[in-house]
Tab-separated table of C-alpha atoms and ligand atoms in Angstrom:
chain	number	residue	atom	x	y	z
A	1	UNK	CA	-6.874	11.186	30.036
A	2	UNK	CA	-8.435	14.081	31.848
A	3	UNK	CA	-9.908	16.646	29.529
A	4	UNK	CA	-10.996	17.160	26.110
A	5	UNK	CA	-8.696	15.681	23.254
A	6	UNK	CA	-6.250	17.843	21.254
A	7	UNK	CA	-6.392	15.526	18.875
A	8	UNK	CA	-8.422	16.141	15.149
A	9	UNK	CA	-10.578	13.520	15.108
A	10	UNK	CA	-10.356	12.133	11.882
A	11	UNK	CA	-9.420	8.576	13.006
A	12	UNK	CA	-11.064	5.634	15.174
A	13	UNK	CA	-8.313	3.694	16.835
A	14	UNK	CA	-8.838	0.527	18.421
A	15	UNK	CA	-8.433	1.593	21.871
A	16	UNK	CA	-4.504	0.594	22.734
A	17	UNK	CA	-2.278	2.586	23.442
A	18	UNK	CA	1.659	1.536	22.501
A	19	UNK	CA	4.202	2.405	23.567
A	20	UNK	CA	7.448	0.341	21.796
A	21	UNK	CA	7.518	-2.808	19.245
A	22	UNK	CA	10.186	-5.258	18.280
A	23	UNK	CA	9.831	-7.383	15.342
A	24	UNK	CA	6.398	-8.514	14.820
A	25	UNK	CA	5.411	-7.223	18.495
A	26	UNK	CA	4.227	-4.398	19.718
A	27	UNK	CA	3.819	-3.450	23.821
A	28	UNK	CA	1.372	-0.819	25.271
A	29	UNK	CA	1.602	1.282	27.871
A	30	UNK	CA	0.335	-1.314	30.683
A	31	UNK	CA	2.930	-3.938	29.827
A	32	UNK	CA	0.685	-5.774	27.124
A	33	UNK	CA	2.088	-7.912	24.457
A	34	UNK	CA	0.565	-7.589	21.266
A	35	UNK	CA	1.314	-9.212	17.462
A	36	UNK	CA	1.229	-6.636	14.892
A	37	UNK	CA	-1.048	-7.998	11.788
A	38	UNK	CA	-1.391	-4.482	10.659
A	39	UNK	CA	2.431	-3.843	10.247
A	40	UNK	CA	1.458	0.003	9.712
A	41	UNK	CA	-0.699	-0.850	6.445
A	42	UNK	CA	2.563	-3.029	5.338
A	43	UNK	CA	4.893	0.271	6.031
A	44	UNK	CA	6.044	-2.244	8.021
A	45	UNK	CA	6.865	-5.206	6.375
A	46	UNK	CA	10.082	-5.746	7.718
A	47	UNK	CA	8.508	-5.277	11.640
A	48	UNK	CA	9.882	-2.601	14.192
A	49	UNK	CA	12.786	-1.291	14.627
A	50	UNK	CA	14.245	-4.074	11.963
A	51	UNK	CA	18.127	-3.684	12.786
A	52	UNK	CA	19.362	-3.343	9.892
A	53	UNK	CA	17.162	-0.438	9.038
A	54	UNK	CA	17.509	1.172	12.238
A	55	UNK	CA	21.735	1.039	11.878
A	56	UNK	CA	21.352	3.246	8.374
A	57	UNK	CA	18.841	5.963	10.055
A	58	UNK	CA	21.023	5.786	13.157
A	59	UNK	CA	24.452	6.555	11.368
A	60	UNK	CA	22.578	8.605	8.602
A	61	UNK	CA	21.455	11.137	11.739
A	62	UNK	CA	25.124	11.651	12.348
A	63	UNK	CA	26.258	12.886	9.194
A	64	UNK	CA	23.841	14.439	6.852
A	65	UNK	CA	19.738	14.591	7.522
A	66	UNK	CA	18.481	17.268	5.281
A	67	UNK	CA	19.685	19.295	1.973
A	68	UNK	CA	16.359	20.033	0.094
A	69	UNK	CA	16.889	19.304	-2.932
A	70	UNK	CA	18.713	22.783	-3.958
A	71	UNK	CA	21.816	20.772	-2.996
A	72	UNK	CA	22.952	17.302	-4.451
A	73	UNK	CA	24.186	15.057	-1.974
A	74	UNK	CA	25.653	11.843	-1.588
A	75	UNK	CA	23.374	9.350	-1.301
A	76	UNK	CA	20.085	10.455	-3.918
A	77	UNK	CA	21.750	8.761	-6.973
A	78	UNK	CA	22.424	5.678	-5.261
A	79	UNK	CA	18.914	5.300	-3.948
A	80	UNK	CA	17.440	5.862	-7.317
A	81	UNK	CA	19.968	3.264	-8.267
A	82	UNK	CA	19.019	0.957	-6.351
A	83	UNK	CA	14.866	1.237	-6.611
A	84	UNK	CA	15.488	1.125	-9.771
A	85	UNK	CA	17.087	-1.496	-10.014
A	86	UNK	CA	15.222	-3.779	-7.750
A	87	UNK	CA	12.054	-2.958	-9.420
A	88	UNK	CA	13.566	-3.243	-13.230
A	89	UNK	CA	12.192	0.860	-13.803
A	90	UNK	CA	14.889	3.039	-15.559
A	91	UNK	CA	13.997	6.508	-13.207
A	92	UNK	CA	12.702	7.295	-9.806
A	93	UNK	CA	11.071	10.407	-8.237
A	94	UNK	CA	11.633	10.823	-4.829
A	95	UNK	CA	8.577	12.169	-2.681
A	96	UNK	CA	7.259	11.161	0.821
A	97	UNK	CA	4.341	10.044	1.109
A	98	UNK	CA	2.281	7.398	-0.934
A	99	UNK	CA	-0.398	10.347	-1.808
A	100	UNK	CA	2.463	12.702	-2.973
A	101	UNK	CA	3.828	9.493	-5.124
A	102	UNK	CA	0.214	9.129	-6.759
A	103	UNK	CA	0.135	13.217	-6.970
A	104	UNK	CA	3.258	13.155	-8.327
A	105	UNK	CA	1.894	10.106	-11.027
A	106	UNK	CA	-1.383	11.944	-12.052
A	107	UNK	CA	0.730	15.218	-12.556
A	108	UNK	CA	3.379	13.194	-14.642
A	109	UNK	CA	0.881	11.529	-16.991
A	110	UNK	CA	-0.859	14.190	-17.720
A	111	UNK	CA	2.200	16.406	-18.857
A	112	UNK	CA	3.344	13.501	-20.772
A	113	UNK	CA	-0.503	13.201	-22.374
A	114	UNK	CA	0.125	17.432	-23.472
A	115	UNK	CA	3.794	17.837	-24.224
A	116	UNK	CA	4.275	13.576	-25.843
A	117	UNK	CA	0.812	12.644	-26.745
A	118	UNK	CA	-0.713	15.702	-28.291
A	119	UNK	CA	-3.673	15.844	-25.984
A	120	UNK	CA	-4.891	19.590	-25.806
A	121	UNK	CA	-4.334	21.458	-22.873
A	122	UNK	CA	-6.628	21.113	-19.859
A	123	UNK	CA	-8.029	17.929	-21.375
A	124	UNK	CA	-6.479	15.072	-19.801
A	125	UNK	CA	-8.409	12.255	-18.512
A	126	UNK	CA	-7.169	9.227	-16.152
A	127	UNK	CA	-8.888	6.535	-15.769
A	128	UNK	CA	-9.221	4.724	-12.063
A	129	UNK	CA	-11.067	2.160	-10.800
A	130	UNK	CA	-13.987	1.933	-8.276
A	131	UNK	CA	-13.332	1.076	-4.873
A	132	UNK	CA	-10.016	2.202	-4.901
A	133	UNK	CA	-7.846	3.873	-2.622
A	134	UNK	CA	-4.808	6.323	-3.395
A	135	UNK	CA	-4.614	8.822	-0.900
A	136	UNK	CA	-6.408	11.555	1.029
A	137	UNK	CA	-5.647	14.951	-1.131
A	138	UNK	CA	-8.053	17.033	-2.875
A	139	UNK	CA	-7.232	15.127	-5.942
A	140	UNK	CA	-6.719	11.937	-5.292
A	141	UNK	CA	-10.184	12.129	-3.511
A	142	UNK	CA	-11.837	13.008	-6.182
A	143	UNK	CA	-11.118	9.808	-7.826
A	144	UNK	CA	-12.656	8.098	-4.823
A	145	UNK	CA	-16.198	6.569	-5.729
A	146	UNK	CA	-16.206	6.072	-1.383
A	147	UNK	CA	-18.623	8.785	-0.277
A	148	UNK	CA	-16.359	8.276	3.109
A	149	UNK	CA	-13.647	9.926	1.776
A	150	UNK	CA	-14.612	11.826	-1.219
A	151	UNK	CA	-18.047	13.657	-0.023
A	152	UNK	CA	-17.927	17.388	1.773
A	153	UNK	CA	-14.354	17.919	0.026
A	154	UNK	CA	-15.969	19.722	-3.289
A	155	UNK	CA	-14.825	21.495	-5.619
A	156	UNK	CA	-12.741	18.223	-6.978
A	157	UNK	CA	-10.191	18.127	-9.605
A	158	UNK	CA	-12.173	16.908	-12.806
A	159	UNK	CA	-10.949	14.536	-15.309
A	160	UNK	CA	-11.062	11.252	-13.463
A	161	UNK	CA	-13.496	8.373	-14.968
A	162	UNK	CA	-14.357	5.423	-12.973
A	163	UNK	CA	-14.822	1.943	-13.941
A	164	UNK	CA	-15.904	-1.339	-12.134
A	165	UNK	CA	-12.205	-2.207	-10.277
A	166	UNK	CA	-11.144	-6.169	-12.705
A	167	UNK	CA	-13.216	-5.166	-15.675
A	168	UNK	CA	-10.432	-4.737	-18.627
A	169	UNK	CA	-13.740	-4.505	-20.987
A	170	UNK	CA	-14.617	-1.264	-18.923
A	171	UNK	CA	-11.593	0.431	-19.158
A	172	UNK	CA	-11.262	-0.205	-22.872
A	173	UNK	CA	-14.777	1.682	-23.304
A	174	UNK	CA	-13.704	4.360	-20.788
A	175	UNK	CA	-10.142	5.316	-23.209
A	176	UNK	CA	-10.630	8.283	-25.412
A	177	UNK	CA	-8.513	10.387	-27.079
A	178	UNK	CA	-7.607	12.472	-23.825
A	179	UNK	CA	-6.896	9.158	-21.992
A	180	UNK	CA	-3.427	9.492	-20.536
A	181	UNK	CA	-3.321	7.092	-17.990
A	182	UNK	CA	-4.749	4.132	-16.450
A	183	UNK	CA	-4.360	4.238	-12.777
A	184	UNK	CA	-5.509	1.269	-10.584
A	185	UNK	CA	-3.983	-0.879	-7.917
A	186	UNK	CA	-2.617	-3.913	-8.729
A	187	UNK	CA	-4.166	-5.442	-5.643
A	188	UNK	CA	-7.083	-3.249	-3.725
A	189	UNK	CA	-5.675	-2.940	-0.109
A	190	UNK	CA	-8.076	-0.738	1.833
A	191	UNK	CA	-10.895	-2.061	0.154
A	192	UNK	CA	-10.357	-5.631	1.362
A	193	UNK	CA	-7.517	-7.213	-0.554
A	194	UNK	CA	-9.964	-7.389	-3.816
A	195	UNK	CA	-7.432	-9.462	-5.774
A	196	UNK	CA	-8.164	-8.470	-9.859
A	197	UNK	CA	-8.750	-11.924	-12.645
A	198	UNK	CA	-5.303	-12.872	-13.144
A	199	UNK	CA	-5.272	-11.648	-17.226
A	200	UNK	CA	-6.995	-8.270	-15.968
A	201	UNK	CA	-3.235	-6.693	-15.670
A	202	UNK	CA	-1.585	-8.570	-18.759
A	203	UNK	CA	-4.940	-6.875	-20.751
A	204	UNK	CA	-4.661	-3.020	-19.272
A	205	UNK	CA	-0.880	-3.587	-20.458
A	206	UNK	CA	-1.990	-4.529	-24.002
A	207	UNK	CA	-4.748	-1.878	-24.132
A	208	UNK	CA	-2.442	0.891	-22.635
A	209	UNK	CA	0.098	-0.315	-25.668
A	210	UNK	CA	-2.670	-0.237	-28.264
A	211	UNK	CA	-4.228	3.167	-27.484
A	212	UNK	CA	-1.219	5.078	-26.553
A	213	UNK	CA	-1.892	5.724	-22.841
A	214	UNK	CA	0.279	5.200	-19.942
A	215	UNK	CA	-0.404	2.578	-17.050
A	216	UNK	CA	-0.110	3.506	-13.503
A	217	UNK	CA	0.028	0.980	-11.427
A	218	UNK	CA	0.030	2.051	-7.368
A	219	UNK	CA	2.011	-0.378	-5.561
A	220	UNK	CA	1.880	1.976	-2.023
A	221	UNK	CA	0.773	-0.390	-0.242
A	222	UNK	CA	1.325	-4.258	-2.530
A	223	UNK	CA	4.637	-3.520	-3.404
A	224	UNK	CA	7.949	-4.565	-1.507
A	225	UNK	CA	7.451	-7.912	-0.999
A	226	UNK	CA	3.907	-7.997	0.579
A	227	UNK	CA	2.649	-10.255	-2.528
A	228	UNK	CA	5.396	-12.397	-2.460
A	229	UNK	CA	7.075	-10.795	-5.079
A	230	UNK	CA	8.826	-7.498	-5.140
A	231	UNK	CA	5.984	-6.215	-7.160
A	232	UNK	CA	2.529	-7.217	-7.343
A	233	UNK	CA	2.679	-6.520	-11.037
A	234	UNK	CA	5.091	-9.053	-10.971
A	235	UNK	CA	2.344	-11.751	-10.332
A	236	UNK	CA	0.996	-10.698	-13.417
A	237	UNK	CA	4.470	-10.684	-15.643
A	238	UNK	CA	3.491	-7.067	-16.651
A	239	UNK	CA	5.557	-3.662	-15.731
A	240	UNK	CA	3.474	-0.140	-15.633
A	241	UNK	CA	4.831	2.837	-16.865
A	242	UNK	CA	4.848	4.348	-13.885
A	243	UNK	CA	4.988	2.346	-10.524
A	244	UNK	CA	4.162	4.390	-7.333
A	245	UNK	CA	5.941	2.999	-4.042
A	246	UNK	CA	5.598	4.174	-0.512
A	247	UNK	CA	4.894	2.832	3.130
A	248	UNK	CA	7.647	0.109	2.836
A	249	UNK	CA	10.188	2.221	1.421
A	250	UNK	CA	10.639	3.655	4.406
A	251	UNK	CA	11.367	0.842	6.779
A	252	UNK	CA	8.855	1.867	9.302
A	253	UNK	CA	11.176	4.752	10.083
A	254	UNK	CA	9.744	7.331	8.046
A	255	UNK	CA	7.445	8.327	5.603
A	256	UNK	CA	9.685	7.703	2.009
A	257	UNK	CA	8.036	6.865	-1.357
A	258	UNK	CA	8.780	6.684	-5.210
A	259	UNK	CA	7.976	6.954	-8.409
A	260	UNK	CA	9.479	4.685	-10.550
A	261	UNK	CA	9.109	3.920	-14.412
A	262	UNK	CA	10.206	5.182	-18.009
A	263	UNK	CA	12.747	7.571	-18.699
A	264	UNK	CA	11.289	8.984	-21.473
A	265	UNK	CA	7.781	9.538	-19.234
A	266	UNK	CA	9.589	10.718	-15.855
A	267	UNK	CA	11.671	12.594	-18.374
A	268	UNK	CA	8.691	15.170	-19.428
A	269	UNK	CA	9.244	16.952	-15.614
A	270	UNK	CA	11.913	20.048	-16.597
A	271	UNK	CA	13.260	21.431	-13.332
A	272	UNK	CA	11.094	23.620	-11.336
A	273	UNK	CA	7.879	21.997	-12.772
A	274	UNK	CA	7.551	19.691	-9.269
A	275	UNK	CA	9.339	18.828	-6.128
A	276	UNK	CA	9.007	18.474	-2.246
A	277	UNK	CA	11.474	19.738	0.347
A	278	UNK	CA	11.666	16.637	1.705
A	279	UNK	CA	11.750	14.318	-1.362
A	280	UNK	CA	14.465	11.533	-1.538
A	281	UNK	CA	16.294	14.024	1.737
A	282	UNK	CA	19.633	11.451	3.055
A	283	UNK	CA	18.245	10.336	5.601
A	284	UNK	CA	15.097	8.756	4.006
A	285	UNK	CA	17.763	7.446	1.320
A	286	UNK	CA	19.959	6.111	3.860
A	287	UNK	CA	16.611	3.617	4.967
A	288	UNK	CA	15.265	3.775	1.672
A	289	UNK	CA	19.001	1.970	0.225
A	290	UNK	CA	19.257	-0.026	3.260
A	291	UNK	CA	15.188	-1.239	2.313
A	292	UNK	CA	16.321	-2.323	-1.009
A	293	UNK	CA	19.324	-4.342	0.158
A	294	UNK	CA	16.847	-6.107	2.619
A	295	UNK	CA	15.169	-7.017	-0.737
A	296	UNK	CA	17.896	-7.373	-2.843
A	297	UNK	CA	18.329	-11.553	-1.702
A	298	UNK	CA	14.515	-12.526	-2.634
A	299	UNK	CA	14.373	-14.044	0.541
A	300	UNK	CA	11.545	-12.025	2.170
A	301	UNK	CA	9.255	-12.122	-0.812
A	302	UNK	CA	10.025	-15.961	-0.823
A	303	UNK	CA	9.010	-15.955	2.659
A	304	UNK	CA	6.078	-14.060	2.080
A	305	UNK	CA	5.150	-16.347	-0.271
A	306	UNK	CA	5.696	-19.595	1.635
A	307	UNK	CA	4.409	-17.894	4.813
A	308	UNK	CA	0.818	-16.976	2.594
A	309	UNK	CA	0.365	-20.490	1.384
A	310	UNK	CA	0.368	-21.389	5.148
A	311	UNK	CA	-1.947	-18.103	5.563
A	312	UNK	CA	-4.152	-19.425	2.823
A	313	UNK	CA	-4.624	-22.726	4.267
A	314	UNK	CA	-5.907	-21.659	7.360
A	315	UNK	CA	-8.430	-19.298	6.705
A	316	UNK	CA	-9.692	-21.647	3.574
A	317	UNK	CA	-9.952	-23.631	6.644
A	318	UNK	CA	-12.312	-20.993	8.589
A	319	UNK	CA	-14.144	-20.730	5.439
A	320	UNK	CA	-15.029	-24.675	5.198
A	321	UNK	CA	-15.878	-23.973	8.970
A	322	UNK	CA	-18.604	-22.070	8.337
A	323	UNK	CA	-16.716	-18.911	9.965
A	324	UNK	CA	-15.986	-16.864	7.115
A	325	UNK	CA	-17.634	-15.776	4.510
A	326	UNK	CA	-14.828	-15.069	2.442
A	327	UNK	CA	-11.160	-14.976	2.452
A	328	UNK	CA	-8.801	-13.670	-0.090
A	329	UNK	CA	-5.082	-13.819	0.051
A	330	UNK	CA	-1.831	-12.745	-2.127
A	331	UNK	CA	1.059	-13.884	-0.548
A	332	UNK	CA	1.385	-12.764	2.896
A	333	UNK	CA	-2.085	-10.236	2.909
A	334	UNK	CA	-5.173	-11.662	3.698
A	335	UNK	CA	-8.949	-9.603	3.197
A	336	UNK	CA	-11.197	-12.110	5.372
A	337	UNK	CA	-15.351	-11.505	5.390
A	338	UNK	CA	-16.799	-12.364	8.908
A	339	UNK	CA	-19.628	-14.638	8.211
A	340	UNK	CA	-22.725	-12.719	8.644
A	341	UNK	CA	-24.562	-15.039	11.065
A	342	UNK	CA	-21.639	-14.314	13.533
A	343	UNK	CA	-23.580	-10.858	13.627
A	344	UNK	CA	-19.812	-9.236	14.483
A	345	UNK	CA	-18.666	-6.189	12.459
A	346	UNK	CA	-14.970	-6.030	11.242
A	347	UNK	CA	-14.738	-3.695	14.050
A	348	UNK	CA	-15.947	-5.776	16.577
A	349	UNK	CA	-13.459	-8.556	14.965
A	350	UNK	CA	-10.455	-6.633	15.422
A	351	UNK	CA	-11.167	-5.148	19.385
A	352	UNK	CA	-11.909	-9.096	20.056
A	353	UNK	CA	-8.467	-9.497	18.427
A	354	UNK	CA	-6.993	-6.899	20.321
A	355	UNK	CA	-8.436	-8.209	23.914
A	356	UNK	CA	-6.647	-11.303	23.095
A	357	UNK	CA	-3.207	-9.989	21.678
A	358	UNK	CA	-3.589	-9.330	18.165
A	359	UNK	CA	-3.804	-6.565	16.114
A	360	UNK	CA	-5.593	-6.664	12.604
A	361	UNK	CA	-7.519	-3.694	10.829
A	362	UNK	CA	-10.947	-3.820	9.899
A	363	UNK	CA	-12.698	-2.292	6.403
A	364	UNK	CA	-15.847	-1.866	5.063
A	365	UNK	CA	-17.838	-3.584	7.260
A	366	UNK	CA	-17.207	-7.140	8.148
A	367	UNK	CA	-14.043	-7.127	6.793
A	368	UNK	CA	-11.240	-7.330	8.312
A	369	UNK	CA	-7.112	-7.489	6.797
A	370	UNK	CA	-4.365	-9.456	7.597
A	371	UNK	CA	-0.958	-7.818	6.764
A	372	UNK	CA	1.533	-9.255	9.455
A	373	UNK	CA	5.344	-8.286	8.595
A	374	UNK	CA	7.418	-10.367	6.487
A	375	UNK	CA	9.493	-11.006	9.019
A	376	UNK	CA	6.977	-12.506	10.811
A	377	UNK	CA	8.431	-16.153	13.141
A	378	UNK	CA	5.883	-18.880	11.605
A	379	UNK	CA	5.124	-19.686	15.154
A	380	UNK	CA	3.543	-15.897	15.605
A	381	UNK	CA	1.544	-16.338	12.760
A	382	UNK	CA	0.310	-19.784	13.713
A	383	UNK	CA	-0.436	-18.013	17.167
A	384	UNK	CA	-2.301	-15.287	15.590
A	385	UNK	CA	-4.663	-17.672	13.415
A	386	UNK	CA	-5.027	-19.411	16.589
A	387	UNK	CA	-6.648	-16.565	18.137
A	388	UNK	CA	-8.273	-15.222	15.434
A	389	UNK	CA	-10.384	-19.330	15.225
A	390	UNK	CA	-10.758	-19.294	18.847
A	391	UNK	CA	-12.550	-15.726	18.844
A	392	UNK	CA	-14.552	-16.467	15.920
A	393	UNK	CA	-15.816	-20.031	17.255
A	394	UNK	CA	-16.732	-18.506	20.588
A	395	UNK	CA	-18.863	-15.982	18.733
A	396	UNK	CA	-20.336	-18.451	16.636
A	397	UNK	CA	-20.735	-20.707	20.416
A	398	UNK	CA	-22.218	-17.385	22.019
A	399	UNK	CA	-24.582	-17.005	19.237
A	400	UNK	CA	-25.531	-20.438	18.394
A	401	UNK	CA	-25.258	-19.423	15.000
B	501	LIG	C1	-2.521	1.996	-2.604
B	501	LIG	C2	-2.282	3.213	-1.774
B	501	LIG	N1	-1.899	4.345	-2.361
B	501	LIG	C3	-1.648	5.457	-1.664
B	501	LIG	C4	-1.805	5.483	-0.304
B	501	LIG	C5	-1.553	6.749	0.453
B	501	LIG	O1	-0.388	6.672	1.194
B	501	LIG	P1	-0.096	7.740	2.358
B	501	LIG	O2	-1.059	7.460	3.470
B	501	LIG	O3	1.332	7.506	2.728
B	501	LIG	O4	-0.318	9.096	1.760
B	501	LIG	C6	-2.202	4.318	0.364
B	501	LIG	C7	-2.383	4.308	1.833
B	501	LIG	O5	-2.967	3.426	2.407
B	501	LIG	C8	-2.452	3.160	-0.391
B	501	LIG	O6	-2.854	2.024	0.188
């Protein structure tokens, strides 16, 4: 490229440039075969251009796109039907993007915590949990504790406490009176797949019971099958109040996501009090319906789950090798720590990856995540561990560490 970029640049690519994908593959512009590990932050959990999901946008664009939602049409009811019904919520919100789900959470809960609770007005409090990631709006970043995303973005919308992210103790000393809502991941994605003690969910459900407040559990980015389940709360036998989905929901077509939870809590939103042009529009029901029926069977999340004890295996095994740190896994979603003594950032990691045909995200320094689609053949994923040992031993030869 000749020139100066047109582009805002508020991201850091790895430096490919793509041009089509199929399945778990993606191809750039030069020819070059890549596997997707990223799967779009598990938007794409199903891989590119999945057929099924490409039929429903495809005969969806020839009949209806757009109504806004000043017009009922044909297929909204049957997509809340349907989330609903996979997930086990009784109502669903339709929005697009995972920050407008969380938005449309925080707004929820807190007219729930005036008009059901008897909080006073302008009091509301939410409670959220370091490290974590919702979303890039004004709000939602001020409930960042990541000076990366929350610092130079002042004035921030007040009534957010943070607590240590697995600490049910914390949280319980953090509820007052104004509490409304407890807001966490179930598992943290963009801070490195920080997997939660397995009673910390089953205990914000019993606090959240006991002090009258609602929990919020942001499944954006764990939910729809990534954990193995169609819910990460699942793992944990609990169900939120309010779920937020996104990413997934929209097949890797485009951006669709959810709220899902109590009628009674949904229920508090009169008409006219929120809404998006765009929200639950037919054609991002059309993918969103055709999503669910993928789901509907079990058999992804069962894959997911067979395909992550295989996932587990092998980077236990790069662990006991001396070239990880740390790995931590939930079904098919893997946060791995580069051992130090490599002396390679996550960065470095994934454009290593990259040169050799796979493509992985890194986080917070030596991290780097795992998030392959579903659909991924076990072969692929056997190749991409492959690589991912081979470029980690021939740092670790390089450096003699
Ligand atoms: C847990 C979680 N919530 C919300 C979001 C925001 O979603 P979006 O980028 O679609 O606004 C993300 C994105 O990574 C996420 O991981």
């Amino acid at each position: 490229m000749t020139g100066q970029s047109a582009l805002a640049p508020n991201y850091h690519p790895l430096d490919v440039v793509l041009v089509s994908g199929e399945g778990s593959w993606v191809t750039d512009v030069d020819g070059r075969r890549y596997l997707d590990c990223l799967a779009g932050y598990s938007a794409l959990n199903f891989g590119h251009r999945h057929p099924a999901l490409v039929a429903a946008a495809q005969e969806q664009l020839d009949t209806l796109t757009l109504t806004s939602r000043a017009f009922r049409h044909d297929l909204l009811e049957p997509f809340a039907r349907a989330v609903t019904s996979l997930t086990g919520t009784e109502m669903l919100l339709p929005m697009n993007t995972g920050a407008e789900a969380v938005e449309t959470a925080v707004k929820t809960s807190r007219r729930w915590g005036y008009d059901v609770k008897g909080v006073p007005d302008g009091t509301a409090s939410i409670v959220v949990a370091s490290g974590g990631f919702h979303g890039r709006t004004t709000t939602i970043v001020s409930m960042s504790d990541d000076p990366e995303m929350h610092d130079g973005f002042g004035p921030y919308t007040p009534g957010f406490r943070i607590v240590p992210f697995g600490d049910a103790d914390a949280v319980a000393e953090a509820v007052d009176d104004t509490t409304v809502a407890v807001l966490v991941e179930p598992v943290q994605g963009e801070s490195g797949v920080i997997i939660p003690p397995t009673d910390y969910l089953p205990r914000l459900r019993q606090l959240c019971d006991e002090r009258d407040v609602l929990l919020v559990l942001d499944e954006v980015q764990s939910g729809l099958g990534r954990t193995g389940t169609t819910l990460a709360q699942d793992l944990a036998g609990v169900r939120a109040d309010l779920t937020t989905l996104g990413k997934a929901l929209g097949g890797g077509i485009l951006p669709v996501s959810a709220v899902v939870g109590r009628r009674d809590v949904l229920g508090v939103l009169t008409p006219g009090t929120h809404g998006s042009t765009f929200g639950g529009n037919p054609l991002a029901c059309a993918v969103g319906i055709a999503v669910v029926d993928l789901l509907v069977p079990g058999t992804l999340q069962a894959r997911a789950a067979t395909l992550g004890a295989e996932l587990r295996t092998r980077v236990d095994a790069l662990v006991d090798e001396g070239l990880l740190a740390s790995a931590r896994t939930v079904g098919l979603w893997a946060g791995l720590d580069v051992e130090p003594s490599l002396g390679l950032s996550g960065r470095e990691t994934c454009e290593l990856l990259a040169t050799h045909g796979v493509l992985a995200k890194d986080t917070h320094g030596s991290t780097i995540r795992l998030a392959p689609p579903l659909t991924i053949e076990r072969e692929d994923l056997d190749l991409a561990l492959d690589i991912l040992t081979k470029v980690l031993r021939d740092r670790r030869g390089a450096v003699g560490a």
